[in-house]
Amino acid sequence: MTRAVPVSVPVSHVNDETLSDFLGYHMKRAFNVIQSDLTETLRPFELRMLTFTALVLIVDNPGLSQSQLADAMDIERPNLVVIIDELEQRRLIVRDRVRTDRRMYALKATLAGRRLNKKALEATKAHEAKLLTGLDVQTTNNLMKVLSNLHHHLNNRHGGSD
Amino acid sequence: MTRAVPVSVPVSHVNDETLSDFLGYHMKRAFNVIQSDLTETLRPFELRMLTFTALVLIVDNPGLSQSQLADAMDIERPNLVVIIDELEQRRLIVRDRVRTDRRMYALKATLAGRRLNKKALEATKAHEAKLLTGLDVQTTNNLMKVLSNLHHHLNNRHGGSD
DNA sequence: TATTGTTATACTCTATAACTATA
DNA sequence: TATAGTTATAGAGTATAACAATA
C-alpha cells in the first residue's frame, strides 16, 4: 500500500493544467480518497457508503418510499432494491405496506437500525474530522456549501431541461 | 428520462440534514450529475471520462509512463492497461519503448490523438460552461480551488500515514 | 394509462494477486 | 530484490428494458 516514490523517468511532474478547468477531474480525485476512506470506516459496521446513506435517510425520514429514497440518493430504483433487501434482511429496517396506496412501501428503521445508525454516524464524523484536520475551517464550510449549491443547480438543470 | 414529479406520499421533502456534514454524500451527488453529463458530451467522440482523462494527460505530458499516468489518475495500474489498449488500438496514442529502461513505455499522442483531444476538449469546456451558467463566478473558482486543495490534502494524508 | 417495486442483464469502474521481463 | 507492465478475476456501482400489482 506504500505509494512508490518516482524514480528517474521521462516526466518528473505530471502537468494537469489542461484538466484544471474540469470539475469532474478534481471531484473524482477527491471523491476517490474520501470514499475509500469512508469504506474502511464503515467496514466494522458491515455497511458500505450506499447502505449507510440509505439507512441514515430512512432513520431521518420514517415512512418514505423506495422511489423517494432512490431519488434522494440519485440512483435508479432498480439499484436500490438490493440495498433495501440487505438492510431488511439484517433487520435494520422494515418494509411496511402503505394502506392508502398498496403499490408503495413505507420504509422504517428498527431499533437495531437506529442503534447501528448512531454508532456508524459517530465513527464517520470522527473519522472525517480527522481527515480534514489541518484544513482551515472556512475552506471546509465553503466546500460543503458550494457542493450542496452545485448539486441543486445541476439537478435542476438536469431534471428540467432534459 | 423525465424525472417524475412526486405525487402524494408519506414524506413530502426528504430531510438530509444528518448527512449534511458529510463530504462523501454531497460530492457523490454532484459528481453523479457531472459525470453522467460528461459521459453524454464525450459519447460522440467515443470517449469515456477515463479514456478522455488519459488522453488529455498524455497529450500534455508526452513520454510519461503508465505508472505515472495511473498515479495521476488515481487508479490502479492494472486498470489502466485496458484504457491504454483502447487508445492505442484507435491509433490515438503509441507505446514507445524507453531505451534506457526497457521495462517502461513512453506514452505519446499521435496526430489523430491530438486532434481528437482538441475537439473533445472544446466540446467539454463548452458543455461545462453551459452547465455552470447561473452560478456566480466566485463560487465556480472557489470550487475548483477547494477541490484541488482537498485532493492534495487528502492524498498526502492517505499516502503518508498508510 | 401511469406508477411502485421488481427481475434480469449488461456495462463500467475498482481492487487484488500473481505472472513476465527487465533492472 | 524491486519495478513496469500485464493477466485474470471478483466485486461494486450504474443504467435500461420489461414485468406484475396497484392506482
mmCIF file of C-alpha atoms (C1' of nucleotides) in Angstrom:
data_model
loop_
_atom_site.group_PDB
_atom_site.id
_atom_site.type_symbol
_atom_site.label_atom_id
_atom_site.label_comp_id
_atom_site.label_asym_id
_atom_site.label_seq_id
_atom_site.Cartn_x
_atom_site.Cartn_y
_atom_site.Cartn_z
ATOM 1 C CA MET A 1 0.000 0.000 0.000
ATOM 2 C CA THR A 2 3.038 2.257 0.215
ATOM 3 C CA ARG A 3 2.883 4.719 -2.598
ATOM 4 C CA ALA A 4 6.107 4.304 -4.548
ATOM 5 C CA VAL A 5 8.437 7.228 -4.904
ATOM 6 C CA PRO A 6 9.065 8.003 -8.581
ATOM 7 C CA VAL A 7 12.488 7.061 -9.891
ATOM 8 C CA SER A 8 14.252 8.675 -12.832
ATOM 9 C CA VAL A 9 11.635 8.867 -15.567
ATOM 10 C CA PRO A 10 10.903 10.918 -18.679
ATOM 11 C CA VAL A 11 8.371 13.114 -16.911
ATOM 12 C CA SER A 12 9.160 14.240 -13.394
ATOM 13 C CA HIS A 13 5.951 16.110 -12.606
ATOM 14 C CA VAL A 14 2.664 15.401 -14.339
ATOM 15 C CA ASN A 15 1.143 18.525 -15.794
ATOM 16 C CA ASP A 16 -2.620 18.521 -15.379
ATOM 17 C CA GLU A 17 -3.191 22.156 -16.185
ATOM 18 C CA THR A 18 -5.452 21.404 -19.130
ATOM 19 C CA LEU A 19 -7.704 19.415 -16.849
ATOM 20 C CA SER A 20 -7.726 22.066 -14.164
ATOM 21 C CA ASP A 21 -10.898 23.593 -15.565
ATOM 22 C CA PHE A 22 -12.858 20.389 -15.239
ATOM 23 C CA LEU A 23 -14.955 19.717 -12.231
ATOM 24 C CA GLY A 24 -15.144 16.029 -12.988
ATOM 25 C CA TYR A 25 -11.406 15.508 -12.756
ATOM 26 C CA HIS A 26 -10.965 17.221 -9.407
ATOM 27 C CA MET A 27 -14.139 15.855 -7.948
ATOM 28 C CA LYS A 28 -13.272 12.355 -8.912
ATOM 29 C CA ARG A 29 -9.809 12.513 -7.398
ATOM 30 C CA ALA A 30 -11.044 13.994 -4.151
ATOM 31 C CA PHE A 31 -14.037 11.708 -4.051
ATOM 32 C CA ASN A 32 -11.836 8.658 -4.624
ATOM 33 C CA VAL A 33 -9.836 9.312 -1.490
ATOM 34 C CA ILE A 34 -12.839 10.208 0.616
ATOM 35 C CA GLN A 35 -14.819 7.200 -0.452
ATOM 36 C CA SER A 36 -12.059 4.648 0.030
ATOM 37 C CA ASP A 37 -11.546 6.138 3.464
ATOM 38 C CA LEU A 38 -15.245 6.049 4.264
ATOM 39 C CA THR A 39 -15.434 2.454 3.082
ATOM 40 C CA GLU A 40 -12.828 1.474 5.647
ATOM 41 C CA THR A 41 -14.557 3.412 8.394
ATOM 42 C CA LEU A 42 -17.867 1.681 7.700
ATOM 43 C CA ARG A 43 -16.436 -1.817 7.281
ATOM 44 C CA PRO A 44 -16.620 -2.710 11.007
ATOM 45 C CA PHE A 45 -20.360 -1.985 10.848
ATOM 46 C CA GLU A 46 -20.715 -4.058 7.691
ATOM 47 C CA LEU A 47 -22.017 -1.003 5.879
ATOM 48 C CA ARG A 48 -20.994 0.498 2.568
ATOM 49 C CA MET A 49 -21.496 4.082 1.539
ATOM 50 C CA LEU A 50 -24.748 3.207 -0.213
ATOM 51 C CA THR A 51 -26.239 1.123 2.591
ATOM 52 C CA PHE A 52 -25.088 3.710 5.134
ATOM 53 C CA THR A 53 -26.641 6.589 3.226
ATOM 54 C CA ALA A 54 -29.883 4.676 2.784
ATOM 55 C CA LEU A 55 -30.000 3.857 6.491
ATOM 56 C CA VAL A 56 -29.377 7.445 7.563
ATOM 57 C CA LEU A 57 -32.073 8.753 5.248
ATOM 58 C CA ILE A 58 -34.585 6.164 6.427
ATOM 59 C CA VAL A 59 -33.862 6.914 10.081
ATOM 60 C CA ASP A 60 -34.348 10.612 9.427
ATOM 61 C CA ASN A 61 -37.384 10.152 7.198
ATOM 62 C CA PRO A 62 -39.521 7.346 8.574
ATOM 63 C CA GLY A 63 -42.149 6.258 6.094
ATOM 64 C CA LEU A 64 -40.523 7.351 2.882
ATOM 65 C CA SER A 65 -40.863 5.192 -0.221
ATOM 66 C CA GLN A 66 -38.195 3.476 -2.268
ATOM 67 C CA SER A 67 -38.774 5.854 -5.151
ATOM 68 C CA GLN A 68 -38.244 8.852 -2.946
ATOM 69 C CA LEU A 69 -35.180 7.328 -1.402
ATOM 70 C CA ALA A 70 -33.694 6.438 -4.772
ATOM 71 C CA ASP A 71 -34.328 9.987 -5.880
ATOM 72 C CA ALA A 72 -32.647 11.432 -2.785
ATOM 73 C CA MET A 73 -29.670 9.167 -3.333
ATOM 74 C CA ASP A 74 -29.503 9.917 -7.061
ATOM 75 C CA ILE A 75 -29.618 6.280 -8.028
ATOM 76 C CA GLU A 76 -32.086 4.333 -10.155
ATOM 77 C CA ARG A 77 -34.925 2.491 -8.488
ATOM 78 C CA PRO A 78 -33.799 -0.963 -9.567
ATOM 79 C CA ASN A 79 -30.421 -0.430 -7.931
ATOM 80 C CA LEU A 80 -31.996 0.468 -4.631
ATOM 81 C CA VAL A 81 -33.854 -2.825 -4.312
ATOM 82 C CA VAL A 82 -30.806 -4.893 -3.342
ATOM 83 C CA ILE A 83 -29.713 -2.218 -0.886
ATOM 84 C CA ILE A 84 -33.096 -2.262 0.842
ATOM 85 C CA ASP A 85 -33.098 -6.073 0.696
ATOM 86 C CA GLU A 86 -29.798 -6.127 2.528
ATOM 87 C CA LEU A 87 -30.884 -3.696 5.238
ATOM 88 C CA GLU A 88 -34.162 -5.561 5.656
ATOM 89 C CA GLN A 89 -32.507 -8.977 5.913
ATOM 90 C CA ARG A 90 -30.254 -7.602 8.622
ATOM 91 C CA ARG A 91 -33.401 -6.399 10.446
ATOM 92 C CA LEU A 92 -32.194 -2.815 10.372
ATOM 93 C CA ILE A 93 -35.285 -1.572 8.532
ATOM 94 C CA VAL A 94 -38.743 -2.843 7.625
ATOM 95 C CA ARG A 95 -40.918 -2.515 4.520
ATOM 96 C CA ASP A 96 -44.390 -1.528 5.691
ATOM 97 C CA ARG A 97 -47.223 -1.587 3.202
ATOM 98 C CA VAL A 98 -48.907 1.776 2.769
ATOM 99 C CA ARG A 99 -52.648 1.309 3.422
ATOM 100 C CA THR A 100 -53.787 4.100 1.165
ATOM 101 C CA ASP A 101 -51.579 3.084 -1.763
ATOM 102 C CA ARG A 102 -50.680 -0.555 -1.801
ATOM 103 C CA ARG A 103 -48.060 -0.103 -4.510
ATOM 104 C CA MET A 104 -45.659 1.525 -2.104
ATOM 105 C CA TYR A 105 -43.688 0.531 0.927
ATOM 106 C CA ALA A 106 -43.165 2.845 3.878
ATOM 107 C CA LEU A 107 -39.570 2.331 4.936
ATOM 108 C CA LYS A 108 -38.853 2.492 8.650
ATOM 109 C CA ALA A 109 -35.793 1.793 10.745
ATOM 110 C CA THR A 110 -35.937 -0.760 13.541
ATOM 111 C CA LEU A 111 -34.414 -0.160 16.951
ATOM 112 C CA ALA A 112 -31.344 -2.103 15.823
ATOM 113 C CA GLY A 113 -31.224 0.057 12.719
ATOM 114 C CA ARG A 114 -31.323 3.260 14.720
ATOM 115 C CA ARG A 115 -28.632 1.970 17.058
ATOM 116 C CA LEU A 116 -26.312 0.964 14.243
ATOM 117 C CA ASN A 117 -27.026 4.256 12.528
ATOM 118 C CA LYS A 118 -25.964 6.156 15.630
ATOM 119 C CA LYS A 119 -22.723 4.245 16.039
ATOM 120 C CA ALA A 120 -21.768 4.391 12.379
ATOM 121 C CA LEU A 121 -22.602 8.073 12.283
ATOM 122 C CA GLU A 122 -20.329 8.822 15.204
ATOM 123 C CA ALA A 123 -17.485 6.834 13.726
ATOM 124 C CA THR A 124 -17.873 8.552 10.392
ATOM 125 C CA LYS A 125 -17.955 12.015 11.905
ATOM 126 C CA ALA A 126 -14.882 11.341 13.988
ATOM 127 C CA HIS A 127 -13.035 9.907 11.044
ATOM 128 C CA GLU A 128 -13.941 12.733 8.751
ATOM 129 C CA ALA A 129 -12.922 15.339 11.293
ATOM 130 C CA LYS A 130 -9.557 13.612 11.487
ATOM 131 C CA LEU A 131 -9.291 13.598 7.699
ATOM 132 C CA LEU A 132 -9.930 17.303 7.488
ATOM 133 C CA THR A 133 -7.525 18.187 10.274
ATOM 134 C CA GLY A 134 -5.264 20.939 9.063
ATOM 135 C CA LEU A 135 -7.715 22.377 6.571
ATOM 136 C CA ASP A 136 -8.914 25.770 7.674
ATOM 137 C CA VAL A 137 -12.490 25.895 8.869
ATOM 138 C CA GLN A 138 -13.643 28.312 6.250
ATOM 139 C CA THR A 139 -12.454 26.049 3.459
ATOM 140 C CA THR A 140 -14.397 23.138 4.894
ATOM 141 C CA ASN A 141 -17.567 25.152 5.324
ATOM 142 C CA ASN A 142 -17.203 26.613 1.864
ATOM 143 C CA LEU A 143 -16.774 23.202 0.387
ATOM 144 C CA MET A 144 -19.953 21.843 1.893
ATOM 145 C CA LYS A 145 -21.973 24.864 0.894
ATOM 146 C CA VAL A 146 -20.607 25.018 -2.615
ATOM 147 C CA LEU A 147 -21.098 21.322 -3.231
ATOM 148 C CA SER A 148 -24.644 21.495 -1.979
ATOM 149 C CA ASN A 149 -25.378 24.527 -4.142
ATOM 150 C CA LEU A 150 -23.780 22.820 -7.081
ATOM 151 C CA HIS A 151 -25.905 19.764 -6.709
ATOM 152 C CA HIS A 152 -29.112 21.732 -6.560
ATOM 153 C CA HIS A 153 -28.049 23.807 -9.505
ATOM 154 C CA LEU A 154 -27.053 20.827 -11.595
ATOM 155 C CA ASN A 155 -30.017 18.759 -10.556
ATOM 156 C CA ASN A 156 -32.430 21.466 -11.597
ATOM 157 C CA ARG A 157 -30.797 21.831 -14.992
ATOM 158 C CA HIS A 158 -30.582 18.093 -15.380
ATOM 159 C CA GLY A 159 -34.162 17.376 -14.438
ATOM 160 C CA GLY A 160 -35.581 20.485 -16.029
ATOM 161 C CA SER A 161 -34.076 20.695 -19.490
ATOM 162 C CA ASP A 162 -33.774 17.015 -20.393
ATOM 163 C CA MET B 1 -35.538 10.419 -18.844
ATOM 164 C CA THR B 2 -38.074 12.858 -17.450
ATOM 165 C CA ARG B 3 -37.742 12.956 -13.728
ATOM 166 C CA ALA B 4 -41.165 12.176 -12.326
ATOM 167 C CA VAL B 5 -42.877 14.780 -10.215
ATOM 168 C CA PRO B 6 -43.613 13.383 -6.748
ATOM 169 C CA VAL B 7 -47.232 12.555 -6.055
ATOM 170 C CA SER B 8 -48.879 12.469 -2.650
ATOM 171 C CA VAL B 9 -46.569 10.427 -0.465
ATOM 172 C CA PRO B 10 -45.800 9.965 3.229
ATOM 173 C CA VAL B 11 -42.748 12.208 3.093
ATOM 174 C CA SER B 12 -43.031 15.361 1.035
ATOM 175 C CA HIS B 13 -39.477 16.594 1.393
ATOM 176 C CA VAL B 14 -36.586 14.321 2.191
ATOM 177 C CA ASN B 15 -34.624 15.539 5.171
ATOM 178 C CA ASP B 16 -30.908 15.021 4.617
ATOM 179 C CA GLU B 17 -29.706 17.247 7.431
ATOM 180 C CA THR B 18 -27.878 14.443 9.203
ATOM 181 C CA LEU B 19 -25.863 13.828 6.064
ATOM 182 C CA SER B 20 -25.116 17.484 5.527
ATOM 183 C CA ASP B 21 -21.801 17.199 7.348
ATOM 184 C CA PHE B 22 -20.505 14.501 5.053
ATOM 185 C CA LEU B 23 -18.352 15.340 2.120
ATOM 186 C CA GLY B 24 -18.956 11.965 0.526
ATOM 187 C CA TYR B 25 -22.691 12.455 0.259
ATOM 188 C CA HIS B 26 -22.530 15.867 -1.379
ATOM 189 C CA MET B 27 -19.598 15.020 -3.568
ATOM 190 C CA LYS B 28 -21.223 11.914 -4.818
ATOM 191 C CA ARG B 29 -24.475 13.628 -5.706
ATOM 192 C CA ALA B 30 -22.731 16.458 -7.510
ATOM 193 C CA PHE B 31 -20.282 14.121 -9.163
ATOM 194 C CA ASN B 32 -23.092 11.854 -10.357
ATOM 195 C CA VAL B 33 -24.724 14.627 -12.322
ATOM 196 C CA ILE B 34 -21.474 15.981 -13.687
ATOM 197 C CA GLN B 35 -20.230 12.601 -14.785
ATOM 198 C CA SER B 36 -23.426 11.477 -16.490
ATOM 199 C CA ASP B 37 -23.410 14.796 -18.294
ATOM 200 C CA LEU B 38 -19.769 14.441 -19.256
ATOM 201 C CA THR B 39 -20.402 10.920 -20.485
ATOM 202 C CA GLU B 40 -23.007 12.213 -22.904
ATOM 203 C CA THR B 41 -20.752 15.015 -24.072
ATOM 204 C CA LEU B 42 -17.921 12.609 -24.808
ATOM 205 C CA ARG B 43 -20.068 9.934 -26.461
ATOM 206 C CA PRO B 44 -19.846 11.426 -29.988
ATOM 207 C CA PHE B 45 -16.053 11.152 -29.712
ATOM 208 C CA GLU B 46 -16.307 7.591 -28.462
ATOM 209 C CA LEU B 47 -14.520 8.600 -25.295
ATOM 210 C CA ARG B 48 -15.411 7.976 -21.674
ATOM 211 C CA MET B 49 -14.251 10.034 -18.740
ATOM 212 C CA LEU B 50 -11.333 7.677 -18.126
ATOM 213 C CA THR B 51 -10.145 7.455 -21.724
ATOM 214 C CA PHE B 52 -10.600 11.194 -22.107
ATOM 215 C CA THR B 53 -8.608 11.984 -18.986
ATOM 216 C CA ALA B 54 -5.843 9.618 -20.031
ATOM 217 C CA LEU B 55 -5.692 11.179 -23.493
ATOM 218 C CA VAL B 56 -5.507 14.723 -22.141
ATOM 219 C CA LEU B 57 -2.737 13.832 -19.724
ATOM 220 C CA ILE B 58 -0.732 12.042 -22.407
ATOM 221 C CA VAL B 59 -1.094 14.956 -24.831
ATOM 222 C CA ASP B 60 0.098 17.339 -22.127
ATOM 223 C CA ASN B 61 2.853 15.052 -20.880
ATOM 224 C CA PRO B 62 4.440 13.279 -23.818
ATOM 225 C CA GLY B 63 6.651 10.415 -22.693
ATOM 226 C CA LEU B 64 5.085 9.669 -19.354
ATOM 227 C CA SER B 65 4.827 6.077 -18.189
ATOM 228 C CA GLN B 66 1.746 4.041 -17.378
ATOM 229 C CA SER B 67 2.618 4.026 -13.698
ATOM 230 C CA GLN B 68 2.854 7.784 -13.629
ATOM 231 C CA LEU B 69 -0.368 8.118 -15.528
ATOM 232 C CA ALA B 70 -2.196 5.695 -13.249
ATOM 233 C CA ASP B 71 -0.921 7.666 -10.295
ATOM 234 C CA ALA B 72 -2.090 10.968 -11.755
ATOM 235 C CA MET B 73 -5.492 9.456 -12.448
ATOM 236 C CA ASP B 74 -5.716 7.844 -9.016
ATOM 237 C CA ILE B 75 -6.418 4.423 -10.427
ATOM 238 C CA GLU B 76 -4.546 1.141 -10.095
ATOM 239 C CA ARG B 77 -2.029 0.169 -12.734
ATOM 240 C CA PRO B 78 -3.899 -2.931 -13.882
ATOM 241 C CA ASN B 79 -6.988 -0.868 -14.619
ATOM 242 C CA LEU B 80 -5.064 1.500 -16.816
ATOM 243 C CA VAL B 81 -3.911 -1.225 -19.176
ATOM 244 C CA VAL B 82 -7.240 -1.656 -20.968
ATOM 245 C CA ILE B 83 -7.625 2.105 -21.228
ATOM 246 C CA ILE B 84 -4.230 2.435 -22.894
ATOM 247 C CA ASP B 85 -5.014 -0.593 -25.058
ATOM 248 C CA GLU B 86 -8.142 1.102 -26.300
ATOM 249 C CA LEU B 87 -6.438 4.404 -27.086
ATOM 250 C CA GLU B 88 -3.594 2.565 -28.809
ATOM 251 C CA GLN B 89 -5.890 0.408 -30.916
ATOM 252 C CA ARG B 90 -7.654 3.539 -32.073
ATOM 253 C CA ARG B 91 -4.246 4.943 -33.080
ATOM 254 C CA LEU B 92 -4.691 7.918 -30.751
ATOM 255 C CA ILE B 93 -1.536 7.168 -28.793
ATOM 256 C CA VAL B 94 1.551 4.958 -29.095
ATOM 257 C CA ARG B 95 3.556 2.942 -26.603
ATOM 258 C CA ASP B 96 7.213 3.722 -27.225
ATOM 259 C CA ARG B 97 9.832 1.601 -25.506
ATOM 260 C CA VAL B 98 12.148 3.606 -23.288
ATOM 261 C CA ARG B 99 15.726 2.860 -24.422
ATOM 262 C CA THR B 100 17.307 3.417 -21.045
ATOM 263 C CA ASP B 101 14.780 1.308 -19.155
ATOM 264 C CA ARG B 102 13.113 -1.325 -21.258
ATOM 265 C CA ARG B 103 10.510 -2.085 -18.608
ATOM 266 C CA MET B 104 8.664 1.142 -19.299
ATOM 267 C CA TYR B 105 6.685 2.588 -22.145
ATOM 268 C CA ALA B 106 6.822 6.254 -23.056
ATOM 269 C CA LEU B 107 3.263 7.194 -23.918
ATOM 270 C CA LYS B 108 2.798 9.686 -26.728
ATOM 271 C CA ALA B 109 -0.214 11.003 -28.579
ATOM 272 C CA THR B 110 -0.426 10.677 -32.355
ATOM 273 C CA LEU B 111 -1.608 13.490 -34.590
ATOM 274 C CA ALA B 112 -5.066 11.910 -34.628
ATOM 275 C CA GLY B 113 -4.922 11.745 -30.838
ATOM 276 C CA ARG B 114 -4.054 15.409 -30.521
ATOM 277 C CA ARG B 115 -6.825 16.328 -32.946
ATOM 278 C CA LEU B 116 -9.442 14.314 -31.127
ATOM 279 C CA ASN B 117 -8.167 15.703 -27.846
ATOM 280 C CA LYS B 118 -8.653 19.230 -29.094
ATOM 281 C CA LYS B 119 -12.183 18.634 -30.325
ATOM 282 C CA ALA B 120 -13.284 16.733 -27.229
ATOM 283 C CA LEU B 121 -11.709 19.378 -25.030
ATOM 284 C CA GLU B 122 -13.626 22.157 -26.730
ATOM 285 C CA ALA B 123 -16.886 20.288 -26.509
ATOM 286 C CA THR B 124 -16.336 19.541 -22.853
ATOM 287 C CA LYS B 125 -15.462 23.114 -21.996
ATOM 288 C CA ALA B 126 -18.475 24.448 -23.840
ATOM 289 C CA HIS B 127 -20.740 21.938 -22.195
ATOM 290 C CA GLU B 128 -19.386 22.594 -18.760
ATOM 291 C CA ALA B 129 -19.713 26.335 -19.159
ATOM 292 C CA LYS B 130 -23.330 25.763 -20.082
ATOM 293 C CA LEU B 131 -23.810 23.546 -17.042
ATOM 294 C CA LEU B 132 -22.431 26.182 -14.726
ATOM 295 C CA THR B 133 -24.434 29.012 -16.248
ATOM 296 C CA GLY B 134 -26.131 30.895 -13.473
ATOM 297 C CA LEU B 135 -23.591 30.031 -10.812
ATOM 298 C CA ASP B 136 -21.657 33.086 -9.762
ATOM 299 C CA VAL B 137 -18.059 33.143 -10.896
ATOM 300 C CA GLN B 138 -16.590 33.231 -7.431
ATOM 301 C CA THR B 139 -18.402 30.047 -6.477
ATOM 302 C CA THR B 140 -17.008 28.255 -9.508
ATOM 303 C CA ASN B 141 -13.467 29.418 -8.889
ATOM 304 C CA ASN B 142 -13.732 28.577 -5.223
ATOM 305 C CA LEU B 143 -14.966 25.135 -6.041
ATOM 306 C CA MET B 144 -12.041 24.310 -8.301
ATOM 307 C CA LYS B 145 -9.508 25.652 -5.837
ATOM 308 C CA VAL B 146 -11.044 23.982 -2.820
ATOM 309 C CA LEU B 147 -11.372 20.634 -4.559
ATOM 310 C CA SER B 148 -7.802 20.775 -5.721
ATOM 311 C CA ASN B 149 -6.601 21.700 -2.231
ATOM 312 C CA LEU B 150 -8.708 18.972 -0.770
ATOM 313 C CA HIS B 151 -7.233 16.376 -3.042
ATOM 314 C CA HIS B 152 -3.695 17.354 -2.199
ATOM 315 C CA HIS B 153 -4.504 17.433 1.469
ATOM 316 C CA LEU B 154 -6.219 14.060 1.441
ATOM 317 C CA ASN B 155 -3.684 12.486 -0.835
ATOM 318 C CA ASN B 156 -0.838 13.480 1.431
ATOM 319 C CA ARG B 157 -2.590 12.071 4.480
ATOM 320 C CA HIS B 158 -3.566 8.975 2.583
ATOM 321 C CA GLY B 159 -0.190 8.291 1.061
ATOM 322 C CA GLY B 160 1.778 9.466 4.045
ATOM 323 C CA SER B 161 0.210 7.745 7.018
ATOM 324 C CA ASP B 162 -0.797 4.422 5.465
ATOM 325 C "C1'" DT C 1 -52.666 4.724 -18.667
ATOM 326 C "C1'" DA C 2 -49.296 5.663 -15.129
ATOM 327 C "C1'" DT C 3 -46.615 4.428 -11.035
ATOM 328 C "C1'" DT C 4 -44.183 1.278 -7.446
ATOM 329 C "C1'" DG C 5 -41.418 -2.148 -6.834
ATOM 330 C "C1'" DT C 6 -39.131 -5.926 -9.034
ATOM 331 C "C1'" DT C 7 -36.184 -9.062 -12.090
ATOM 332 C "C1'" DA C 8 -32.778 -9.708 -15.402
ATOM 333 C "C1'" DT C 9 -28.982 -8.072 -17.641
ATOM 334 C "C1'" DA C 10 -25.053 -5.695 -19.394
ATOM 335 C "C1'" DC C 11 -21.597 -2.395 -18.861
ATOM 336 C "C1'" DT C 12 -18.211 0.328 -16.370
ATOM 337 C "C1'" DC C 13 -15.153 1.049 -12.691
ATOM 338 C "C1'" DT C 14 -12.351 -0.742 -8.948
ATOM 339 C "C1'" DA C 15 -9.128 -3.768 -6.284
ATOM 340 C "C1'" DT C 16 -6.048 -7.715 -5.570
ATOM 341 C "C1'" DA C 17 -2.952 -11.490 -6.531
ATOM 342 C "C1'" DA C 18 0.189 -13.478 -9.448
ATOM 343 C "C1'" DC C 19 2.834 -13.586 -13.531
ATOM 344 C "C1'" DT C 20 6.895 -11.781 -17.205
ATOM 345 C "C1'" DA C 21 10.542 -9.097 -18.380
ATOM 346 C "C1'" DT C 22 13.560 -6.105 -17.179
ATOM 347 C "C1'" DA C 23 16.595 -3.555 -13.795
ATOM 348 C "C1'" DT D 1 15.291 -7.986 -4.811
ATOM 349 C "C1'" DA D 2 12.419 -4.447 -6.825
ATOM 350 C "C1'" DT D 3 9.790 -2.160 -10.563
ATOM 351 C "C1'" DA D 4 6.792 -1.751 -15.074
ATOM 352 C "C1'" DG D 5 3.501 -3.686 -17.357
ATOM 353 C "C1'" DT D 6 0.295 -7.468 -17.757
ATOM 354 C "C1'" DT D 7 -3.384 -11.093 -16.970
ATOM 355 C "C1'" DA D 8 -7.141 -12.919 -14.584
ATOM 356 C "C1'" DT D 9 -10.721 -12.271 -11.655
ATOM 357 C "C1'" DA D 10 -14.003 -10.756 -8.340
ATOM 358 C "C1'" DG D 11 -16.684 -7.208 -6.504
ATOM 359 C "C1'" DA D 12 -19.165 -2.871 -6.596
ATOM 360 C "C1'" DG D 13 -21.866 0.621 -8.876
ATOM 361 C "C1'" DT D 14 -24.796 2.053 -12.736
ATOM 362 C "C1'" DA D 15 -28.307 2.050 -16.472
ATOM 363 C "C1'" DT D 16 -32.071 0.095 -19.246
ATOM 364 C "C1'" DA D 17 -35.958 -2.810 -20.596
ATOM 365 C "C1'" DA D 18 -39.711 -5.429 -19.258
ATOM 366 C "C1'" DC D 19 -42.878 -7.340 -15.975
ATOM 367 C "C1'" DA D 20 -46.719 -7.802 -12.031
ATOM 368 C "C1'" DA D 21 -49.516 -5.441 -8.904
ATOM 369 C "C1'" DT D 22 -51.918 -1.475 -7.983
ATOM 370 C "C1'" DA D 23 -53.820 3.112 -8.815
#
